XYZ file of C-alpha atoms in Angstrom:
770
model
C 106.923 78.410 94.235
C 107.417 81.393 96.527
C 105.838 84.556 95.209
C 105.458 87.956 96.867
C 101.786 88.073 97.733
C 99.522 90.201 99.911
C 95.983 90.480 101.193
C 92.999 92.664 100.534
C 89.883 92.919 102.681
C 89.405 90.136 105.199
C 87.013 87.422 104.047
C 84.366 86.105 106.423
C 85.928 83.679 108.822
C 89.416 84.828 107.861
C 92.477 84.766 110.015
C 94.404 87.355 111.890
C 97.642 87.768 113.760
C 101.320 88.485 113.412
C 104.585 87.829 115.150
C 105.725 90.903 117.014
C 108.553 92.423 118.950
C 108.219 94.187 122.278
C 105.818 93.165 125.045
C 104.712 90.006 123.232
C 107.969 89.185 121.447
C 108.181 85.564 120.454
C 104.491 84.921 120.996
C 102.536 82.377 119.026
C 99.402 83.997 117.622
C 96.492 81.603 117.276
C 93.225 82.180 115.460
C 89.772 80.776 115.224
C 86.154 81.553 114.469
C 83.689 83.003 116.921
C 80.072 83.281 115.721
C 81.217 83.759 112.144
C 83.863 86.317 113.053
C 87.460 86.026 114.134
C 89.476 86.247 117.298
C 93.134 86.262 118.228
C 94.835 84.712 121.197
C 98.390 85.733 122.030
C 100.163 83.284 124.277
C 102.276 84.545 127.120
C 105.956 85.127 126.539
C 108.945 86.364 128.463
C 108.849 89.983 129.499
C 110.511 92.490 127.224
C 113.019 95.140 128.154
C 111.243 97.549 125.852
C 109.805 100.594 127.625
C 106.073 101.345 127.261
C 105.260 103.985 124.617
C 105.213 107.554 125.925
C 103.923 109.523 122.943
C 101.907 112.303 124.519
C 102.943 115.764 123.307
C 104.183 118.148 125.955
C 101.444 119.704 128.033
C 101.069 123.407 127.243
C 101.865 125.812 130.083
C 99.063 128.030 128.775
C 96.191 125.639 129.459
C 93.320 127.331 131.284
C 89.806 126.446 132.373
C 87.988 123.220 131.530
C 88.003 122.275 135.216
C 84.555 120.709 134.971
C 85.843 118.317 132.297
C 89.070 117.415 134.056
C 87.113 116.668 137.220
C 84.899 114.070 135.531
C 85.482 110.585 137.014
C 87.013 107.979 134.687
C 85.838 104.397 135.168
C 88.681 102.036 134.265
C 86.191 99.211 133.820
C 84.373 101.009 130.991
C 85.334 100.478 127.363
C 83.646 103.641 126.093
C 85.845 106.309 124.484
C 85.581 109.934 125.531
C 84.725 112.064 122.489
C 85.873 115.690 122.857
C 84.078 117.678 120.168
C 83.907 121.305 119.149
C 84.793 123.807 116.444
C 88.325 124.384 115.194
C 90.518 126.364 117.569
C 88.360 125.597 120.610
C 91.140 123.666 122.396
C 90.136 120.037 121.903
C 93.681 118.716 121.534
C 94.933 120.781 124.455
C 92.226 119.322 126.700
C 92.934 115.759 125.546
C 96.666 116.142 126.182
C 96.152 117.795 129.586
C 93.624 115.137 130.595
C 95.921 112.311 129.488
C 98.896 113.773 131.371
C 96.681 114.227 134.414
C 95.803 110.507 134.421
C 99.079 108.883 133.370
C 99.806 107.653 136.902
C 96.653 105.521 136.691
C 97.699 104.098 133.302
C 101.245 102.737 133.715
C 101.356 100.744 130.453
C 101.988 103.705 128.194
C 100.474 106.519 126.180
C 99.727 106.489 122.440
C 99.007 109.635 120.422
C 97.955 109.807 116.771
C 96.806 112.705 114.571
C 94.158 111.294 112.225
C 94.092 114.424 109.993
C 90.324 114.382 109.810
C 90.144 118.050 108.842
C 93.606 118.952 107.587
C 93.242 121.010 104.369
C 94.790 119.299 101.368
C 95.514 116.122 103.339
C 93.166 113.157 103.342
C 92.123 111.546 106.632
C 94.439 108.758 107.783
C 92.992 105.412 106.721
C 92.407 102.938 109.578
C 95.027 100.558 108.164
C 97.715 103.243 108.102
C 96.695 104.406 111.586
C 97.005 100.863 112.912
C 100.462 100.554 111.339
C 101.572 103.553 113.350
C 99.974 102.366 116.599
C 101.293 98.811 116.259
C 104.829 100.051 115.692
C 104.525 102.174 118.821
C 103.512 98.990 120.659
C 106.619 97.173 119.480
C 105.608 95.471 116.226
C 108.486 95.648 113.761
C 107.664 97.322 110.445
C 108.488 94.229 108.422
C 106.140 92.159 110.612
C 103.022 94.301 110.307
C 99.973 92.405 109.032
C 98.739 93.581 105.646
C 94.967 93.413 106.079
C 93.266 96.056 108.206
C 91.177 93.477 110.050
C 94.345 91.585 110.997
C 95.983 94.772 112.212
C 92.970 95.709 114.307
C 92.804 92.258 115.878
C 96.503 92.288 116.728
C 96.174 95.813 118.143
C 93.320 94.730 120.414
C 95.337 91.712 121.530
C 98.343 93.842 122.474
C 96.186 96.258 124.485
C 94.129 93.555 126.200
C 94.839 93.455 129.921
C 96.844 96.703 129.849
C 96.115 100.145 131.237
C 97.123 102.354 128.333
C 96.080 105.874 127.319
C 95.180 106.234 123.629
C 94.630 109.741 122.218
C 93.100 109.806 118.714
C 93.280 113.423 117.636
C 91.382 115.172 114.849
C 89.078 112.312 113.819
C 86.989 112.649 110.663
C 84.225 110.305 111.765
C 83.221 107.219 113.669
C 84.237 104.794 110.907
C 87.807 106.050 111.114
C 87.893 105.521 114.888
C 86.164 102.158 115.384
C 89.063 99.921 114.250
C 91.374 101.823 116.623
C 89.442 101.120 119.817
C 90.640 98.514 122.355
C 88.400 95.506 122.693
C 88.508 95.119 126.479
C 88.140 97.443 129.483
C 91.143 98.995 131.157
C 92.419 101.489 128.590
C 91.504 105.182 128.435
C 90.634 106.395 124.924
C 90.282 110.109 124.204
C 89.029 111.102 120.761
C 88.920 114.669 119.448
C 86.765 115.686 116.504
C 84.847 118.613 115.109
C 81.870 116.257 115.005
C 79.969 114.719 117.881
C 80.479 111.150 116.514
C 77.048 110.195 117.786
C 77.178 106.922 115.832
C 80.188 105.779 117.864
C 78.584 103.237 120.149
C 78.708 104.166 123.850
C 80.925 107.181 123.205
C 80.977 109.558 126.179
C 80.347 113.071 124.866
C 82.545 115.975 125.978
C 81.331 118.970 123.918
C 83.514 122.067 124.249
C 82.270 125.613 124.208
C 84.269 128.833 124.040
C 86.338 129.787 127.072
C 84.541 131.689 129.779
C 85.605 135.315 129.981
C 87.651 134.801 133.146
C 89.463 131.824 131.600
C 90.191 133.868 128.479
C 91.620 136.655 130.630
C 93.695 134.095 132.546
C 95.164 132.865 129.246
C 96.112 136.447 128.319
C 97.764 136.898 131.714
C 99.863 133.751 131.400
C 101.276 134.733 128.014
C 101.786 138.490 128.254
C 101.800 139.148 131.991
C 99.200 139.688 134.714
C 100.177 143.298 135.394
C 99.645 144.280 131.785
C 96.251 142.610 131.512
C 94.959 143.723 134.895
C 96.017 147.279 134.060
C 93.325 147.493 131.361
C 90.754 144.802 132.027
C 88.218 146.489 129.768
C 90.478 146.193 126.728
C 91.440 142.657 127.778
C 87.772 141.642 127.902
C 87.279 143.186 124.469
C 90.162 141.108 123.066
C 88.665 137.912 124.489
C 85.282 138.846 123.023
C 86.727 139.665 119.586
C 88.462 136.274 119.665
C 85.096 134.656 120.537
C 86.765 132.921 123.470
C 88.756 130.646 121.159
C 92.081 129.647 122.788
C 93.900 129.534 119.423
C 92.937 133.114 118.562
C 93.670 134.389 122.092
C 97.134 132.757 122.072
C 98.019 134.359 118.746
C 96.931 137.801 119.954
C 98.786 137.370 123.240
C 101.934 136.331 121.366
C 101.811 139.614 119.422
C 101.412 141.565 122.644
C 104.356 139.778 124.249
C 106.509 140.495 121.182
C 105.447 144.203 121.204
C 105.983 145.579 124.721
C 105.074 149.078 123.538
C 101.576 148.055 122.419
C 98.657 148.626 124.730
C 95.797 146.217 125.038
C 93.473 148.899 123.735
C 95.616 149.322 120.606
C 95.552 145.583 120.001
C 91.772 145.491 120.448
C 91.405 148.317 117.913
C 93.598 146.475 115.412
C 91.480 143.348 115.789
C 88.276 145.283 115.265
C 89.637 146.866 112.071
C 90.713 143.652 110.404
C 88.775 142.737 107.286
C 87.537 139.265 106.451
C 90.672 137.639 105.095
C 88.998 134.348 105.976
C 85.620 135.069 104.448
C 85.393 131.539 103.082
C 85.404 130.024 106.588
C 82.273 128.921 108.390
C 80.624 131.464 110.659
C 81.965 129.780 113.780
C 85.515 129.742 112.427
C 85.466 133.285 111.059
C 86.013 134.719 114.520
C 89.696 133.731 114.334
C 90.201 135.627 111.049
C 91.129 138.847 112.772
C 93.756 137.152 114.942
C 95.349 135.456 111.938
C 95.280 138.615 109.861
C 96.824 140.709 112.584
C 99.586 138.180 113.219
C 100.275 137.822 109.494
C 100.533 141.581 108.992
C 103.103 141.794 111.747
C 105.459 139.492 109.823
C 108.240 140.811 107.617
C 107.753 140.644 103.859
C 110.144 137.695 103.760
C 108.225 135.822 106.455
C 104.891 136.505 104.764
C 106.087 135.066 101.464
C 107.506 131.986 103.187
C 104.241 131.532 105.097
C 102.153 131.686 101.910
C 104.395 129.248 100.060
C 104.551 126.764 102.919
C 100.750 126.697 103.069
C 100.831 125.287 99.520
C 102.677 122.147 100.645
C 100.480 119.172 99.709
C 101.302 116.968 102.714
C 100.429 116.888 106.387
C 103.891 118.010 107.543
C 107.340 118.757 106.150
C 110.975 119.182 107.119
C 113.449 122.022 106.631
C 114.711 120.618 103.319
C 111.216 120.622 101.854
C 110.718 124.161 103.156
C 113.961 125.216 101.453
C 112.860 123.666 98.147
C 109.394 125.191 98.291
C 110.563 128.684 99.217
C 113.801 128.822 97.223
C 115.848 129.556 100.361
C 118.974 128.006 101.753
C 118.410 125.383 104.415
C 119.444 127.754 107.217
C 117.193 130.569 105.997
C 114.247 128.239 105.504
C 114.643 126.786 109.005
C 114.977 130.262 110.515
C 111.800 131.355 108.740
C 109.958 128.298 110.010
C 111.124 128.973 113.565
C 109.883 132.574 113.337
C 106.474 131.293 112.243
C 106.502 128.883 115.178
C 107.177 131.822 117.477
C 104.204 133.652 115.953
C 101.971 130.596 116.585
C 101.359 130.271 112.826
C 103.306 127.009 112.571
C 103.717 124.033 114.908
C 106.928 122.036 115.406
C 105.801 118.631 116.738
C 109.335 117.199 116.399
C 112.779 118.602 115.706
C 112.883 120.027 112.157
C 109.371 118.803 111.435
C 106.644 121.385 110.891
C 102.893 121.432 110.360
C 100.019 123.908 110.285
C 96.930 124.052 112.417
C 94.063 123.282 110.032
C 92.647 126.811 110.152
C 96.045 128.417 109.727
C 96.685 126.293 106.633
C 93.362 127.414 105.160
C 94.256 131.001 105.941
C 97.625 130.623 104.225
C 96.057 128.928 101.229
C 93.602 131.799 100.867
C 96.425 134.342 100.999
C 98.421 132.365 98.439
C 95.482 132.520 96.032
C 94.879 136.214 96.668
C 98.414 137.609 96.821
C 100.494 135.153 94.824
C 100.437 134.492 91.100
C 99.658 131.046 89.659
C 103.069 131.153 87.970
C 104.916 131.717 91.268
C 102.930 129.010 93.033
C 103.549 126.534 90.230
C 107.278 127.299 90.207
C 107.477 126.681 93.962
C 105.636 123.365 93.693
C 107.796 122.268 90.756
C 110.884 122.890 92.900
C 109.321 120.930 95.769
C 108.344 118.024 93.515
C 111.861 118.017 92.024
C 113.227 117.751 95.560
C 111.036 114.792 96.468
C 111.638 112.978 93.182
C 115.414 113.374 93.316
C 115.758 112.558 97.027
C 113.555 109.474 96.614
C 115.850 108.309 93.799
C 118.922 108.781 96.011
C 117.240 106.926 98.890
C 116.408 103.994 96.607
C 119.971 103.957 95.249
C 121.183 103.518 98.819
C 118.650 100.781 99.559
C 118.806 98.850 96.264
C 121.947 99.834 94.345
C 121.824 96.695 92.191
C 118.467 97.763 90.708
C 119.497 101.319 89.839
C 119.612 100.580 86.107
C 115.948 99.561 86.205
C 114.858 102.904 87.686
C 114.399 106.127 85.713
C 117.302 108.584 85.483
C 116.073 111.522 87.565
C 117.586 115.000 87.086
C 119.130 116.534 90.194
C 117.168 119.150 92.127
C 118.474 122.664 92.727
C 117.513 122.715 96.404
C 119.486 121.319 99.379
C 119.161 117.557 99.842
C 119.301 115.683 103.168
C 122.374 113.510 103.683
C 121.517 109.866 102.987
C 124.819 108.013 103.310
C 123.481 104.458 103.622
C 120.493 102.152 103.308
C 119.249 102.844 106.842
C 119.046 106.611 106.349
C 117.488 106.110 102.940
C 114.806 103.861 104.408
C 114.179 106.272 107.288
C 113.685 109.185 104.879
C 111.256 107.198 102.722
C 109.299 106.126 105.796
C 109.062 109.714 107.052
C 108.096 111.166 103.665
C 105.920 108.357 102.289
C 102.684 110.299 102.762
C 104.171 113.343 101.037
C 105.476 111.244 98.148
C 102.020 109.761 97.590
C 100.512 113.265 97.620
C 103.073 114.447 95.068
C 101.985 111.619 92.779
C 98.348 112.649 93.259
C 98.983 116.318 92.503
C 101.614 116.072 89.781
C 99.301 115.420 86.848
C 96.853 118.141 87.878
C 99.764 120.563 88.067
C 100.925 119.604 84.589
C 103.891 117.531 85.814
C 102.974 114.002 84.682
C 106.593 112.861 84.426
C 107.043 113.451 88.147
C 104.232 110.963 88.854
C 105.617 108.455 86.355
C 109.183 108.741 87.672
C 108.161 108.583 91.330
C 106.020 105.486 90.777
C 108.884 103.692 89.039
C 111.370 104.861 91.676
C 109.241 103.823 94.668
C 108.048 100.511 93.216
C 110.496 98.242 95.040
C 110.184 100.144 98.362
C 106.383 99.978 98.365
C 106.444 96.358 97.198
C 108.999 94.933 99.626
C 107.640 96.771 102.665
C 103.994 95.971 101.838
C 102.693 99.544 101.547
C 100.166 98.096 99.144
C 97.354 100.644 99.482
C 99.823 103.440 98.743
C 101.244 101.415 95.868
C 97.828 101.144 94.220
C 97.369 104.925 94.443
C 100.864 105.666 93.151
C 100.668 103.294 90.185
C 97.184 104.479 89.217
C 98.456 108.065 89.315
C 101.371 107.032 87.101
C 98.956 105.354 84.697
C 96.769 108.470 84.483
C 99.822 110.687 84.078
C 101.204 108.517 81.277
C 97.884 108.590 79.458
C 97.685 112.368 79.763
C 100.856 112.721 77.686
C 100.145 109.665 75.513
C 103.241 107.862 76.775
C 102.109 104.339 75.992
C 105.294 102.694 77.222
C 105.002 104.377 80.629
C 101.330 103.405 80.701
C 102.247 99.762 80.050
C 104.844 99.845 82.824
C 102.287 101.351 85.207
C 99.823 98.572 84.404
C 102.583 96.007 84.943
C 103.463 97.373 88.390
C 99.783 97.714 89.311
C 99.246 94.086 88.367
C 102.113 93.006 90.605
C 100.676 95.050 93.478
C 97.234 93.530 93.032
C 98.901 90.105 93.005
C 100.555 91.026 96.300
C 97.148 91.930 97.725
C 95.712 88.597 96.642
C 93.395 90.290 94.130
C 94.070 87.924 91.243
C 91.194 89.135 89.068
C 92.485 92.702 89.217
C 96.034 91.459 88.673
C 94.984 89.561 85.550
C 93.113 92.583 84.176
C 96.092 94.882 84.719
C 98.462 92.354 83.162
C 96.218 91.925 80.126
C 96.138 95.686 79.543
C 99.906 95.886 79.885
C 100.339 93.030 77.421
C 98.127 94.728 74.826
C 100.178 97.917 75.075
C 103.544 96.151 74.927
C 102.395 94.233 71.847
C 101.232 97.422 70.138
C 104.621 98.970 70.915
C 106.539 95.931 69.710
C 108.286 95.715 73.094
C 109.157 92.016 73.324
C 111.003 92.283 76.644
C 107.962 93.918 78.220
C 105.703 91.267 76.715
C 107.806 88.498 78.214
C 107.682 89.999 81.707
C 103.906 90.433 81.600
C 103.349 86.974 80.120
C 105.252 85.435 83.023
C 103.180 87.438 85.517
C 99.945 86.447 83.819
C 101.047 82.805 83.787
C 101.622 82.660 87.527
C 98.340 84.524 88.190
C 96.419 82.030 86.049
C 98.216 79.164 87.774
C 97.138 80.470 91.191
C 93.563 80.613 89.920
C 93.783 76.968 88.812
C 93.446 77.903 85.142
C 96.232 75.541 84.099
C 95.564 75.371 80.363
C 95.749 79.166 80.012
C 98.725 79.296 82.396
C 100.601 76.795 80.236
C 99.831 78.773 77.087
C 101.087 82.033 78.616
C 104.201 80.292 79.961
C 105.054 78.909 76.508
C 104.530 82.338 74.940
C 106.773 83.878 77.612
C 109.425 81.210 76.996
C 109.491 81.876 73.243
C 109.579 85.638 73.764
C 112.411 85.581 76.313
C 114.470 83.210 74.211
C 113.980 85.419 71.150
C 115.335 88.515 72.933
C 118.066 86.610 74.813
C 116.633 87.231 78.280
C 118.018 84.308 80.298
C 116.425 85.387 83.592
C 113.016 85.623 81.937
C 113.606 82.289 80.233
C 114.376 80.639 83.562
C 111.218 82.014 85.093
C 109.108 80.834 82.154
C 110.620 77.346 82.482
C 109.766 77.343 86.178
C 106.191 78.415 85.452
C 105.819 75.588 82.932
C 107.147 73.173 85.548
C 104.465 74.335 87.992
C 101.734 73.568 85.482
C 103.209 70.131 84.779
C 103.399 69.427 88.517
C 99.759 70.330 89.154
C 98.597 68.347 86.101
C 100.521 65.228 87.122
C 103.237 65.390 84.437
C 105.909 64.831 87.038
C 108.859 63.801 84.838
C 108.340 66.850 82.615
C 108.059 69.020 85.729
C 111.450 67.775 86.997
C 113.028 68.328 83.569
C 111.783 71.923 83.243
C 112.788 72.745 86.821
C 116.311 71.450 86.241
C 116.567 73.557 83.077
C 115.516 76.592 85.104
C 117.977 75.729 87.899
C 120.864 75.500 85.416
C 120.100 79.002 84.116
C 119.787 80.436 87.622
C 123.183 78.917 88.502
C 124.740 80.551 85.429
C 123.192 83.883 86.423
C 124.243 83.503 90.087
C 120.606 84.210 90.979
C 120.249 82.767 94.497
C 116.545 83.503 94.785
C 115.882 81.802 91.451
C 117.960 78.807 92.537
C 115.938 78.538 95.741
C 112.700 78.686 93.782
C 113.786 75.936 91.397
C 115.053 73.719 94.222
C 111.775 74.106 96.110
C 109.790 73.228 93.001
C 111.905 70.122 92.410
C 111.348 69.167 96.052
C 107.570 69.424 95.619
C 107.652 67.133 92.589
C 109.939 64.603 94.280
C 107.634 64.587 97.303
C 104.682 63.775 95.065
C 106.743 61.000 93.461
C 107.269 59.485 96.914
C 110.928 60.474 97.327
C 110.314 62.243 100.615
C 113.884 62.265 101.914
C 115.120 63.819 98.685
C 112.300 66.358 98.880
C 113.351 67.367 102.409
C 116.934 67.872 101.242
C 115.833 70.121 98.358
C 113.577 72.181 100.614
C 116.337 72.605 103.199
C 118.630 73.915 100.443
C 115.914 76.300 99.291
C 115.316 77.521 102.842
C 119.012 78.272 103.329
C 119.167 80.304 100.105
C 115.985 82.244 100.880
C 117.330 83.064 104.326
C 120.640 84.217 102.847
C 118.960 86.699 100.495
C 116.384 87.858 103.090
C 113.366 86.619 101.130
C 110.737 86.077 103.831
C 108.083 84.972 101.354
C 110.475 82.315 100.095
C 111.258 81.235 103.657
C 107.557 80.765 104.333
C 107.166 78.748 101.144
C 110.090 76.486 102.034
C 108.787 75.955 105.571
C 105.346 74.983 104.247
C 106.913 72.565 101.804
C 109.031 71.014 104.558
C 105.913 70.584 106.684
C 104.277 68.527 103.929
C 107.412 66.430 103.331
C 107.897 65.716 107.053
C 104.252 64.750 107.309
C 104.682 62.150 104.551
C 107.684 60.779 106.459
C 105.560 60.406 109.584
C 107.628 63.014 111.460
C 104.591 64.690 112.995
C 106.339 66.969 115.477
C 108.583 68.438 112.765
C 105.621 68.713 110.402
C 103.408 70.720 112.745
C 106.335 72.937 113.797
C 107.111 73.855 110.190
C 103.446 74.433 109.330
C 103.094 76.827 112.277
C 106.288 78.660 111.366
C 105.117 78.964 107.773
C 101.707 80.245 108.868
C 103.274 82.947 111.046
C 105.471 84.135 108.179
C 102.659 84.074 105.632
C 100.612 86.271 107.953
C 103.462 88.706 108.429
C 103.854 89.281 104.712
C 100.128 89.129 103.990
C 100.203 86.100 101.667
C 96.599 84.870 101.648
C 97.334 81.835 99.505
C 100.234 80.961 101.759
C 97.927 81.103 104.768
C 95.472 78.800 102.982
C 98.307 76.377 102.200
C 99.501 76.377 105.799
C 95.998 75.838 107.198
C 95.424 72.993 104.764
C 98.770 71.498 105.769
C 97.873 71.721 109.449
C 94.477 70.185 108.742
C 96.024 67.251 106.903
C 98.468 66.737 109.768
C 95.647 66.769 112.323
C 93.701 64.177 110.330
C 96.685 61.827 110.454
C 96.890 62.297 114.233
C 93.172 61.614 114.822
C 92.076 65.156 115.649
C 89.163 65.670 113.216
C 87.532 68.596 115.062
C 90.671 70.706 114.890
C 91.353 69.494 111.356
C 87.875 70.652 110.310
C 88.584 74.145 111.715
C 91.894 74.409 109.855
C 90.419 73.317 106.523
C 87.462 75.677 107.029
C 89.853 78.619 107.421
C 91.795 77.476 104.371
C 88.597 77.275 102.324
C 87.507 80.805 103.284
C 90.873 82.207 102.275
C 91.087 80.242 99.030
C 87.582 81.301 98.045
C 88.535 84.924 98.573
C 91.661 84.678 96.435
C 90.149 82.357 93.823
C 92.775 79.628 94.248
C 90.892 76.571 93.011
C 93.666 74.132 93.926
C 93.614 75.095 97.609
C 89.794 75.105 97.524
C 89.810 71.518 96.271
C 92.389 70.577 98.892
C 90.298 72.201 101.648
C 87.081 70.485 100.516
C 88.899 67.151 100.438
C 90.176 67.698 103.990
C 86.704 68.784 105.183
C 85.204 65.641 103.657
C 87.688 63.455 105.539
C 87.087 65.362 108.780
C 83.292 65.159 108.447
C 83.448 61.431 107.743
C 85.637 60.895 110.818
C 83.057 62.841 112.856
C 80.203 60.683 111.552
C 78.647 63.425 109.386
C 78.208 61.520 106.118
C 75.945 64.141 104.489
C 78.491 66.917 104.895
C 81.291 64.582 103.864
C 79.537 63.772 100.561
C 78.888 67.485 99.971
C 82.566 68.339 100.385
C 83.688 65.371 98.312
C 81.515 66.594 95.442
C 82.826 70.144 95.789
C 86.400 68.862 95.866
C 85.848 67.013 92.583
C 84.200 70.080 91.015
C 87.023 72.378 92.084
C 89.663 69.954 90.858
C 87.886 69.546 87.526
C 87.645 73.299 87.059
């Protein structure tokens, strides 16, 4: 039976890899164990027309100094990253970007750039898994083909960079643990890391500590922005400005921008203004406080309208935002909000990394947050955030309606927002908006309950469920559904709490965390029973049944399936009834009740045909094929699995495709069609990896091992069954554990290792008995 399933942390000896597009499109990714760890080998493939990534931001025309750093020789044979460290505003990113641009001719295979948000106020550091998603996509891996587990992503990333000369800039790192999974594994690439910390624990990191600009470099920066004649006309005042800015490029640029915008000001007048500023950033560290005067001066030069917009924008909970979010947060029209943002960009208080996409420098955001607390009222701030959260909730609902219109009735009815909404005419634009705003949507869920808006968290979790589920954003899904659970409890909405537990259980199932899935399902069931919600009970009972079945707990799985069947029949839920019948058939199949398994599957198939449910039909056909294969009717089994594969392909169910391919591999193997068998097992394995189905990977490895035993290759068979056993132990799938032990016993006996063979035979019997 094909189920949507995912992976958690990588077990020892686990597997890695994914099919990709781009430079390695069409490659076969192979895996194996190396000294207890894992490795990936990507076979060669035809060259791609895809251009190498060129992600470096534009080099600033106002870069000065740092000649001693830029002159340092770079050894292409070294694997060590360069760690550029220093306080905020010192120019770490500017140096990294200038250095990378300076060396691009020596690194023809592309440039990657990623902001890790290690010190962005209100925004958590980017997790290594999410960072690898971004880097892999830049290297040509399609979103739907990203591995789920972080270890798999890191291994694939290293494989894609191996043998290339690529520049990788990892900006604003929180610490060494965030950076390690993002480092190439072989020499040849240039890695530049920026951080406020030295990252001394990063093995072999080459330290590039930055100090303040020398006085002459600071004066040069002033000249470039506001003119040499003006600066050289009063060098004493210019030196005073550089000193008051403590030689920090960020502060000097802001002051110079004010001078350029005020031709009538003298440098002496600007220096006096700086000296008079009070500590509007008193909460900053001593080293950062030196930029307070520059911020304060620039802020006070804004109009009242611009000041209010600046304060409100600093309250945005995410890392960046677009013009529509700015309009919602500030209560402006889209045009006025965008104009205000552009004016803040001109004042160097806001950065525009992409068209209509804005973000703050970390220190500027802290400055704005301080002003919001001092000058704004809690009521005004709350009203602005409510408007912003309304915008995200409503636009997310519209995006999901475009992507999954047939499921609209299962999502909450969300009231329209008063602010402008981006045009989302089709599924592609809806998906693009969700991808761009996913981080912000997760942050809204985090903040909503604390702000006294629990229904926003509940509605967003229900709205985003299918998007996060289908596209395997499982870590975000856990956060979102836990936030929804906490929000529901805060208002004693027991039905919403039960739904949150149900969705969390499904997500944990996807991750391969069956224990957590069972716990969440049990809690949901208790709540639905207390509420007298029979439809909810039926759904959770079915989920619990399939979880128990995966764990090999067949007696409990059968009990839950029968309870689900009675419940669905009582409320007239034919789809739920069909699923319960299919779950019962699975138990009968595993327990050797083959005639009953065929009967239940055919009952389920009849209901799915009445409902015109193609995915359900495919599932039932595949299950019938498995039973017929076990009964020895291998040709009939192949026919059923081919039908299932066609239906899964038609509805775009990749998990179902993988399941059908694995089943075909087993059926072909029984027919003695070894070439077809191994081809289908490999295709299944690749798909299972793409979607992160740990149990599927175990099945495919066991299938390959069994094939290799029939073709007299016991060494390779032993390796496949060993991988299957590691995966099945991690997920708790006792059936696949027993199958792996049985295969290991056969392989050990063929290799003349009778002691190990007897050990595995005993373990196979124990696992099967359990």
